[in-house]
């Protein structure tokens, strides 16, 4: 997987290569590692000049080591993100600011979220709670962490007890 | 016998014998052009690393957490959950052919899976690029139904497990191209007349101007088969789900009208040529000993347009069925037999003649 992730599109040399496109040219098989946009253009036979969607074609900024940022939550670096355009965890978004919003607004042509607002999980789904606790209990027993197992068992009894009441 | 044939897996036999909901109902007005509408939402769980960066152990943990959540939601209890590693190669191909999973879900390693309902309206991919890719599939004219369904599922899951969300960015996704709503709507459109007249280039340009991208039959990076194109909304951030949907719908209806106009032009200028092509197609389908899957896509395209123009009396529902069932993994599961390419091509001919009553 690591190998795939480091490849850069062979056509535009800018975006990460995510698609393997097989083309038959003059009876010969040719494999191209392309980014999503170039792959679309190739597979549709559309030339890039004719119909490119408006996507930032800026050079990925080369970071000096002192300009690099690190996500405190997962240790992922901005320089690594710029290579493959994938975040590692939810905290990377804030950690890489002001770069994050710049990248998002360049691609989406917008600067604020206008969709659904999520207010968090709210249901007291006992069955789910019990399933998660029981799985954790199995895990604790498997690892011979008996103190933890005992605590989990208490919790399970508590949740089940509430069930009876 | 040189070798004993391995047993065919039976797991998806039930599915192979029926046509999914999205192909069963034909739009009365646009059934010869639009095949289906799909909406997907990208969601991640709060506090967990995104799937691309998880090792097997952690990926399995996320998988189990999601499995526990899905199985404890009353409304989703009829759904079946499969871990990819428990499936055989042919079953993975089968699910790909059915558009229920993506190639990315088939990467090496454990802890990836899919959750499917009996009617194939819902498919939830677990640990693909994001922890959850919730998808719904509906017939091509049921935009509102598809929208309501996916919003309902999102509410059910999101109220049970905590999603990763931030007021500034919206729903957080592994790739910044999906952030915000995580919402993408797409349609499969059959545009043969536009391909013949070259109008397709204008259609593609027009789509891009409306923030809609064009792909092949199997989605991103795939080729166009049987003149079927996938149109998909491009941006996910800075617009509401309703606005993305309504813009998409307007554009798709416009494209369908453009195709309709090209068909009328063809009827005016070259009706005989169209009739000739349909007769030839019928001739080949009736008599060919071997048929490739690519040929079938091409020929069903001719017949589908012919049916739309009243040049031939053929049931579009049957054409949809054939288009689905003739794919390589489908043929093998349907006939309960592992086959090499040549043998598949032979059985494909048998299948088509019987389903389309062409003997």
XYZ file of C-alpha atoms in Angstrom:
524
model
C 0.000 0.000 0.000
C 2.832 2.334 0.886
C 4.109 1.981 -2.644
C 0.837 3.036 -4.203
C 0.430 5.960 -1.941
C 3.712 7.554 -2.908
C 3.131 7.517 -6.650
C 2.431 10.764 -8.418
C 0.248 11.011 -11.508
C 2.281 10.291 -14.660
C 0.340 12.781 -16.717
C 0.106 15.961 -14.686
C 2.883 15.149 -12.197
C 0.938 17.026 -9.547
C -1.680 14.920 -7.874
C -1.302 11.505 -6.242
C -1.802 8.581 -8.608
C -4.882 6.744 -7.392
C -6.049 5.003 -10.534
C -4.350 2.394 -12.652
C -5.551 2.854 -16.208
C -4.907 0.205 -18.815
C -4.900 1.416 -22.388
C -4.436 -0.591 -25.562
C -2.416 1.418 -28.023
C -1.535 -0.086 -31.392
C -2.226 -3.516 -29.951
C 0.142 -2.935 -27.049
C -0.931 -2.834 -23.437
C 0.067 0.296 -21.599
C -0.410 0.895 -17.886
C -0.675 4.436 -16.607
C -0.739 5.500 -12.980
C -2.932 8.557 -12.936
C -4.724 10.879 -10.580
C -8.510 10.770 -10.612
C -8.885 13.767 -12.901
C -6.389 12.639 -15.527
C -7.811 9.118 -15.442
C -11.242 10.472 -16.210
C -9.945 12.491 -19.099
C -7.991 9.552 -20.489
C -10.775 7.033 -20.164
C -13.276 9.327 -21.831
C -10.878 10.324 -24.571
C -11.330 13.945 -23.585
C -8.245 16.049 -23.960
C -7.235 17.913 -20.866
C -7.520 21.286 -22.533
C -11.056 20.642 -23.713
C -12.860 19.924 -20.503
C -10.991 20.178 -17.260
C -13.092 20.843 -14.228
C -11.778 23.848 -12.381
C -9.340 22.246 -9.996
C -6.339 23.991 -8.517
C -3.377 23.303 -10.782
C -0.932 25.018 -8.460
C 2.423 23.531 -7.738
C 2.334 21.714 -4.416
C 4.333 24.068 -2.232
C 7.670 22.610 -1.292
C 8.019 22.987 2.424
C 11.191 23.947 4.127
C 11.734 21.681 7.130
C 11.056 24.561 9.513
C 7.705 25.248 7.828
C 6.455 21.714 8.324
C 3.626 21.111 10.814
C 2.926 18.048 12.928
C -0.440 16.827 14.194
C -0.080 16.479 17.958
C -2.716 13.760 18.030
C -1.273 11.313 15.487
C 2.212 12.578 14.620
C 1.353 12.978 10.930
C 3.175 15.762 9.102
C 1.861 18.415 6.746
C 4.600 17.459 4.263
C 3.285 13.875 4.245
C -0.258 15.107 3.721
C 0.766 17.244 0.745
C 2.184 14.167 -0.990
C -1.000 12.103 -0.959
C -3.816 14.544 -0.060
C -5.171 12.302 2.684
C -5.473 13.237 6.331
C -4.525 10.659 8.953
C -6.922 11.705 11.712
C -9.636 14.246 12.479
C -7.227 16.470 14.399
C -4.980 16.921 11.353
C -7.488 19.440 9.980
C -6.853 21.999 12.716
C -3.198 21.070 13.079
C -2.380 21.983 9.470
C -4.121 25.370 9.452
C -4.008 27.773 7.695
C -3.141 25.314 4.936
C -6.245 23.176 5.459
C -8.801 25.874 4.738
C -6.741 27.099 1.807
C -6.767 23.658 0.207
C -10.456 23.085 0.941
C -11.580 26.470 -0.355
C -9.470 26.167 -3.508
C -11.060 22.856 -4.367
C -14.641 23.507 -3.259
C -14.774 27.231 -4.051
C -16.336 27.919 -0.668
C -15.169 28.923 2.760
C -17.732 27.612 5.173
C -19.727 24.461 5.802
C -23.365 24.951 4.843
C -24.695 21.420 5.128
C -26.155 19.349 7.897
C -25.133 20.263 11.440
C -24.365 17.232 13.547
C -25.186 17.459 17.218
C -23.717 14.159 18.357
C -24.970 10.705 19.225
C -27.969 10.929 21.509
C -29.751 7.592 21.649
C -29.283 5.369 24.667
C -28.957 2.194 22.679
C -28.491 -0.346 25.460
C -27.949 -3.220 23.096
C -25.046 -1.383 21.478
C -23.570 -0.435 24.836
C -23.738 -4.041 26.010
C -22.187 -5.366 22.807
C -19.259 -2.968 23.104
C -18.767 -3.781 26.800
C -18.945 -7.536 26.235
C -16.394 -7.315 23.443
C -14.102 -5.329 25.745
C -14.630 -7.922 28.474
C -13.641 -10.772 26.137
C -10.568 -8.819 25.139
C -9.595 -8.162 28.781
C -9.974 -11.842 29.651
C -7.951 -12.860 26.602
C -5.171 -10.532 27.737
C -5.516 -11.762 31.297
C -6.265 -8.246 32.589
C -8.528 -9.460 35.363
C -8.939 -6.203 37.236
C -10.169 -4.505 34.100
C -12.390 -7.503 33.383
C -13.979 -7.234 36.812
C -14.705 -3.538 36.289
C -16.227 -4.270 32.908
C -18.392 -6.998 34.378
C -19.693 -4.533 36.979
C -20.494 -2.073 34.214
C -22.322 -4.726 32.229
C -24.359 -5.698 35.286
C -25.170 -2.076 35.860
C -26.409 -1.559 32.299
C -28.363 -4.822 32.420
C -29.748 -3.907 35.848
C -31.119 -0.687 34.490
C -32.687 -2.803 31.822
C -34.616 -4.772 34.438
C -35.764 -1.777 36.434
C -11.895 -34.474 -16.141
C -8.531 -32.863 -15.603
C -9.406 -31.424 -12.262
C -12.345 -31.481 -9.929
C -14.245 -28.271 -10.032
C -14.238 -26.504 -6.745
C -17.646 -25.961 -5.229
C -19.301 -22.708 -6.187
C -20.010 -20.488 -3.193
C -23.726 -20.240 -2.482
C -23.692 -17.119 -0.344
C -24.933 -14.748 -3.027
C -27.125 -17.178 -4.924
C -30.225 -15.468 -3.505
C -28.996 -12.153 -4.784
C -28.041 -13.415 -8.230
C -31.549 -14.716 -8.782
C -33.227 -11.367 -8.347
C -32.934 -7.989 -9.908
C -32.064 -5.168 -7.515
C -34.712 -2.601 -6.708
C -32.904 0.121 -8.664
C -33.157 -1.828 -11.920
C -36.668 -3.135 -11.407
C -38.605 0.057 -11.853
C -38.432 1.931 -15.069
C -39.053 5.625 -15.342
C -42.136 6.072 -17.516
C -40.643 9.096 -19.247
C -36.897 8.546 -19.199
C -36.510 4.779 -18.734
C -34.534 4.442 -21.963
C -32.027 7.059 -20.758
C -31.636 6.994 -16.989
C -30.758 3.762 -15.222
C -30.217 4.610 -11.605
C -29.485 7.204 -8.978
C -27.010 6.649 -6.189
C -26.319 8.844 -3.166
C -23.446 8.282 -0.801
C -22.287 9.842 2.448
C -18.738 9.668 3.769
C -18.575 9.455 7.561
C -15.888 8.783 10.156
C -15.945 7.878 13.818
C -14.813 10.380 16.375
C -11.465 9.610 17.969
C -10.331 6.967 15.482
C -7.535 7.224 12.921
C -8.809 7.153 9.324
C -8.820 3.637 7.756
C -5.921 4.143 5.309
C -3.610 4.512 8.283
C -4.915 1.698 10.481
C -3.104 -1.592 10.936
C -5.073 -4.846 10.875
C -5.675 -4.986 14.606
C -7.045 -1.471 14.856
C -9.017 -1.817 11.656
C -10.718 -4.919 13.030
C -11.529 -3.013 16.201
C -13.245 -0.239 14.222
C -14.996 -2.837 12.074
C -16.389 -4.577 15.171
C -17.500 -1.306 16.697
C -19.416 -0.402 13.543
C -20.813 -3.922 13.254
C -22.071 -3.747 16.845
C -23.668 -0.394 16.184
C -25.368 -1.452 12.954
C -26.665 -4.713 14.396
C -28.128 -2.964 17.417
C -30.149 -0.491 15.354
C -33.620 -1.960 15.110
C -34.391 -0.498 11.687
C -31.216 -1.928 10.168
C -31.413 -5.414 11.596
C -32.361 -7.103 8.335
C -29.080 -6.008 6.764
C -26.341 -8.552 6.231
C -22.741 -7.778 7.098
C -19.799 -9.455 5.357
C -16.130 -9.069 6.129
C -14.232 -8.996 2.844
C -11.678 -11.615 3.899
C -14.455 -14.175 4.361
C -15.461 -13.836 0.703
C -14.091 -15.787 -2.249
C -12.648 -13.997 -5.264
C -15.704 -14.652 -7.406
C -17.974 -13.220 -4.711
C -15.935 -10.040 -4.541
C -16.229 -9.692 -8.310
C -19.937 -10.316 -8.045
C -20.389 -7.470 -5.556
C -18.265 -5.186 -7.747
C -20.384 -6.014 -10.791
C -23.422 -5.191 -8.731
C -21.969 -1.773 -7.837
C -22.344 -2.632 -4.138
C -18.650 -2.291 -3.305
C -15.653 -0.461 -4.745
C -12.226 -1.756 -5.699
C -10.691 0.187 -2.820
C -12.569 -1.977 -0.365
C -10.697 -5.026 -1.675
C -7.246 -3.920 -0.536
C -5.211 -6.446 1.441
C -5.744 -6.774 5.160
C -8.551 -7.513 7.547
C -11.297 -5.350 9.005
C -12.964 -4.172 5.807
C -16.512 -5.092 4.991
C -19.890 -4.287 3.579
C -23.417 -4.231 4.898
C -26.217 -4.866 2.400
C -30.000 -5.016 2.567
C -32.070 -7.625 0.745
C -33.417 -5.201 -1.842
C -30.003 -3.698 -2.469
C -31.262 -0.231 -1.704
C -28.561 0.147 0.926
C -24.879 -0.680 0.928
C -22.631 0.479 3.738
C -18.912 0.024 3.111
C -16.844 -0.222 6.264
C -13.208 0.939 6.354
C -12.856 1.864 2.729
C -11.266 5.328 2.468
C -13.463 6.471 5.351
C -14.821 4.453 8.256
C -18.264 4.543 6.698
C -19.435 4.991 3.148
C -23.214 4.873 3.299
C -24.838 4.398 -0.103
C -28.378 4.089 -1.402
C -29.423 2.954 -4.876
C -32.748 3.881 -6.437
C -34.338 3.871 -9.889
C -33.275 6.887 -11.898
C -36.302 9.028 -11.239
C -36.520 8.563 -7.463
C -34.195 11.346 -6.334
C -36.341 12.375 -3.391
C -36.890 8.835 -2.145
C -33.159 8.149 -2.294
C -32.444 11.385 -0.448
C -34.941 10.684 2.314
C -33.674 7.158 2.753
C -30.030 8.094 3.119
C -30.800 10.926 5.519
C -32.807 8.510 7.624
C -29.982 5.959 7.745
C -27.482 8.684 8.574
C -29.665 9.806 11.470
C -29.958 6.252 12.792
C -26.227 5.561 12.674
C -25.146 9.029 13.750
C -27.360 8.947 16.789
C -25.848 5.627 17.884
C -22.129 6.143 17.277
C -20.334 9.444 17.487
C -19.314 10.867 14.099
C -16.295 13.022 13.504
C -17.687 16.507 12.937
C -16.470 20.059 13.266
C -18.567 23.196 12.813
C -15.986 24.858 10.588
C -15.340 21.952 8.210
C -18.489 19.853 8.601
C -18.097 16.073 8.504
C -14.398 15.230 8.540
C -13.140 12.838 5.886
C -9.806 11.338 5.005
C -9.681 13.212 1.698
C -10.399 16.973 1.649
C -12.414 16.497 -1.564
C -15.188 14.841 0.500
C -15.218 17.107 3.540
C -18.283 19.091 4.615
C -21.373 17.162 3.689
C -19.577 13.998 2.530
C -22.489 13.949 0.119
C -22.249 12.739 -3.463
C -25.105 12.011 -5.829
C -24.635 10.177 -9.108
C -26.658 8.799 -12.008
C -26.084 6.244 -14.722
C -27.209 7.738 -18.034
C -27.502 5.970 -21.369
C -26.523 8.444 -24.111
C -26.099 6.590 -27.426
C -27.461 9.297 -29.739
C -25.170 11.925 -28.232
C -22.227 9.590 -28.792
C -23.189 9.059 -32.456
C -23.634 12.764 -33.195
C -20.692 13.946 -31.087
C -22.959 15.973 -28.808
C -21.433 14.083 -25.886
C -18.478 16.489 -25.806
C -20.879 19.408 -25.224
C -22.650 17.400 -22.537
C -19.385 16.699 -20.732
C -18.370 20.356 -20.908
C -21.767 21.432 -19.663
C -21.578 18.956 -16.767
C -18.187 20.216 -15.671
C -19.552 23.766 -15.714
C -22.229 22.576 -13.294
C -19.708 20.959 -10.903
C -20.582 17.512 -12.160
C -17.982 14.986 -13.234
C -18.343 12.234 -15.832
C -17.068 8.696 -15.414
C -17.390 5.216 -16.911
C -19.824 2.430 -16.110
C -18.007 1.179 -13.025
C -17.276 4.644 -11.653
C -14.006 6.414 -11.163
C -11.336 5.568 -13.729
C -13.439 2.959 -15.518
C -14.297 2.932 -19.185
C -17.588 3.765 -20.830
C -19.474 0.576 -21.730
C -22.597 0.420 -23.861
C -22.816 4.239 -24.000
C -23.540 4.358 -20.285
C -21.941 7.241 -18.412
C -21.863 7.945 -14.721
C -22.484 11.558 -13.782
C -21.538 12.537 -10.230
C -21.623 15.725 -8.194
C -18.108 16.988 -7.575
C -18.057 19.296 -4.594
C -19.136 18.482 -1.062
C -18.316 21.630 0.881
C -20.040 25.023 1.108
C -23.449 23.867 -0.120
C -26.280 22.086 1.620
C -27.181 18.530 0.710
C -30.503 19.756 -0.690
C -28.792 22.315 -2.926
C -26.291 19.786 -4.266
C -29.149 17.396 -5.027
C -31.381 19.959 -6.683
C -28.568 21.351 -8.868
C -27.646 17.815 -9.868
C -31.207 16.886 -10.677
C -31.758 19.947 -12.854
C -28.551 19.247 -14.781
C -29.366 15.586 -15.305
C -32.834 16.376 -16.657
C -31.273 18.892 -19.024
C -28.787 16.286 -20.247
C -31.602 13.809 -20.780
C -33.447 16.378 -22.882
C -30.284 16.994 -24.902
C -30.051 13.260 -25.592
C -33.742 13.197 -26.516
C -33.170 15.963 -29.040
C -30.239 14.100 -30.622
C -32.432 11.029 -30.950
C -35.114 13.022 -32.707
C -32.515 14.409 -35.088
C -31.284 10.918 -35.860
C -34.837 9.767 -36.493
C -35.296 12.599 -38.974
C -32.002 12.145 -40.792
C -31.187 8.475 -40.591
C -34.125 6.404 -39.448
C -33.299 3.600 -41.873
C -29.765 3.337 -40.572
C -31.081 2.989 -37.030
C -33.527 0.311 -38.131
C -30.752 -1.505 -39.954
C -28.592 -1.471 -36.846
C -31.352 -2.913 -34.705
C -32.081 -5.714 -37.177
C -28.388 -6.579 -37.363
C -28.183 -6.594 -33.577
C -31.108 -8.985 -33.315
C -29.475 -11.174 -35.964
C -26.239 -11.387 -34.017
C -27.888 -12.005 -30.665
C -30.039 -14.755 -32.177
C -27.210 -16.548 -33.937
C -23.874 -15.827 -32.288
C -22.261 -18.839 -30.626
C -20.028 -16.702 -28.430
C -20.763 -13.275 -26.963
C -18.417 -11.162 -24.869
C -19.673 -8.989 -22.062
C -18.533 -5.882 -23.912
C -20.573 -6.904 -26.987
C -23.654 -7.441 -24.875
C -23.345 -3.967 -23.377
C -23.056 -2.549 -26.874
C -25.988 -4.533 -28.299
C -28.319 -3.887 -25.374
C -27.546 -0.209 -25.888
C -28.810 -0.423 -29.508
C -31.954 -2.205 -28.390
C -32.572 0.168 -25.505
C -32.483 3.169 -27.801
C -34.613 1.289 -30.326
C -37.221 0.617 -27.656
C -37.197 4.283 -26.647
C -37.814 5.309 -30.271
C -40.513 2.667 -30.792
C -38.449 0.986 -33.488
C -38.641 -2.354 -31.718
C -41.006 -3.892 -29.214
C -38.753 -4.991 -26.385
C -39.071 -4.708 -22.635
C -36.516 -2.313 -21.113
C -36.765 -4.160 -17.822
C -35.528 -7.293 -19.614
C -32.625 -5.361 -21.075
C -31.632 -4.154 -17.607
C -31.775 -7.714 -16.379
C -29.565 -8.987 -19.180
C -27.099 -6.154 -18.699
C -26.667 -7.160 -15.081
C -26.710 -10.922 -15.415
C -24.328 -11.235 -18.354
C -21.321 -10.018 -16.357
C -18.578 -12.634 -15.774
C -19.062 -13.376 -12.069
C -22.852 -13.223 -12.451
C -22.892 -15.814 -15.244
C -20.840 -18.221 -13.146
C -22.883 -17.789 -9.987
C -26.123 -17.989 -11.947
C -25.193 -21.248 -13.688
C -23.495 -22.529 -10.520
C -20.303 -23.329 -12.370
C -16.786 -21.933 -12.612
C -16.023 -21.140 -16.230
C -13.160 -19.916 -18.380
C -13.718 -16.951 -20.651
C -14.709 -18.901 -23.780
C -17.216 -21.004 -21.895
C -18.702 -17.907 -20.304
C -19.118 -16.374 -23.754
C -21.078 -19.444 -24.811
C -23.351 -19.432 -21.762
C -23.846 -15.708 -22.228
C -25.424 -16.399 -25.608
C -27.757 -18.987 -24.080
C -28.725 -16.627 -21.275
C -29.538 -13.757 -23.580
C -31.592 -15.743 -26.050
C -33.707 -17.181 -23.266
C -34.177 -13.937 -21.339
C -34.991 -11.874 -24.419
C -37.069 -14.637 -26.075
C -34.910 -14.587 -29.159
C -34.794 -18.240 -30.162
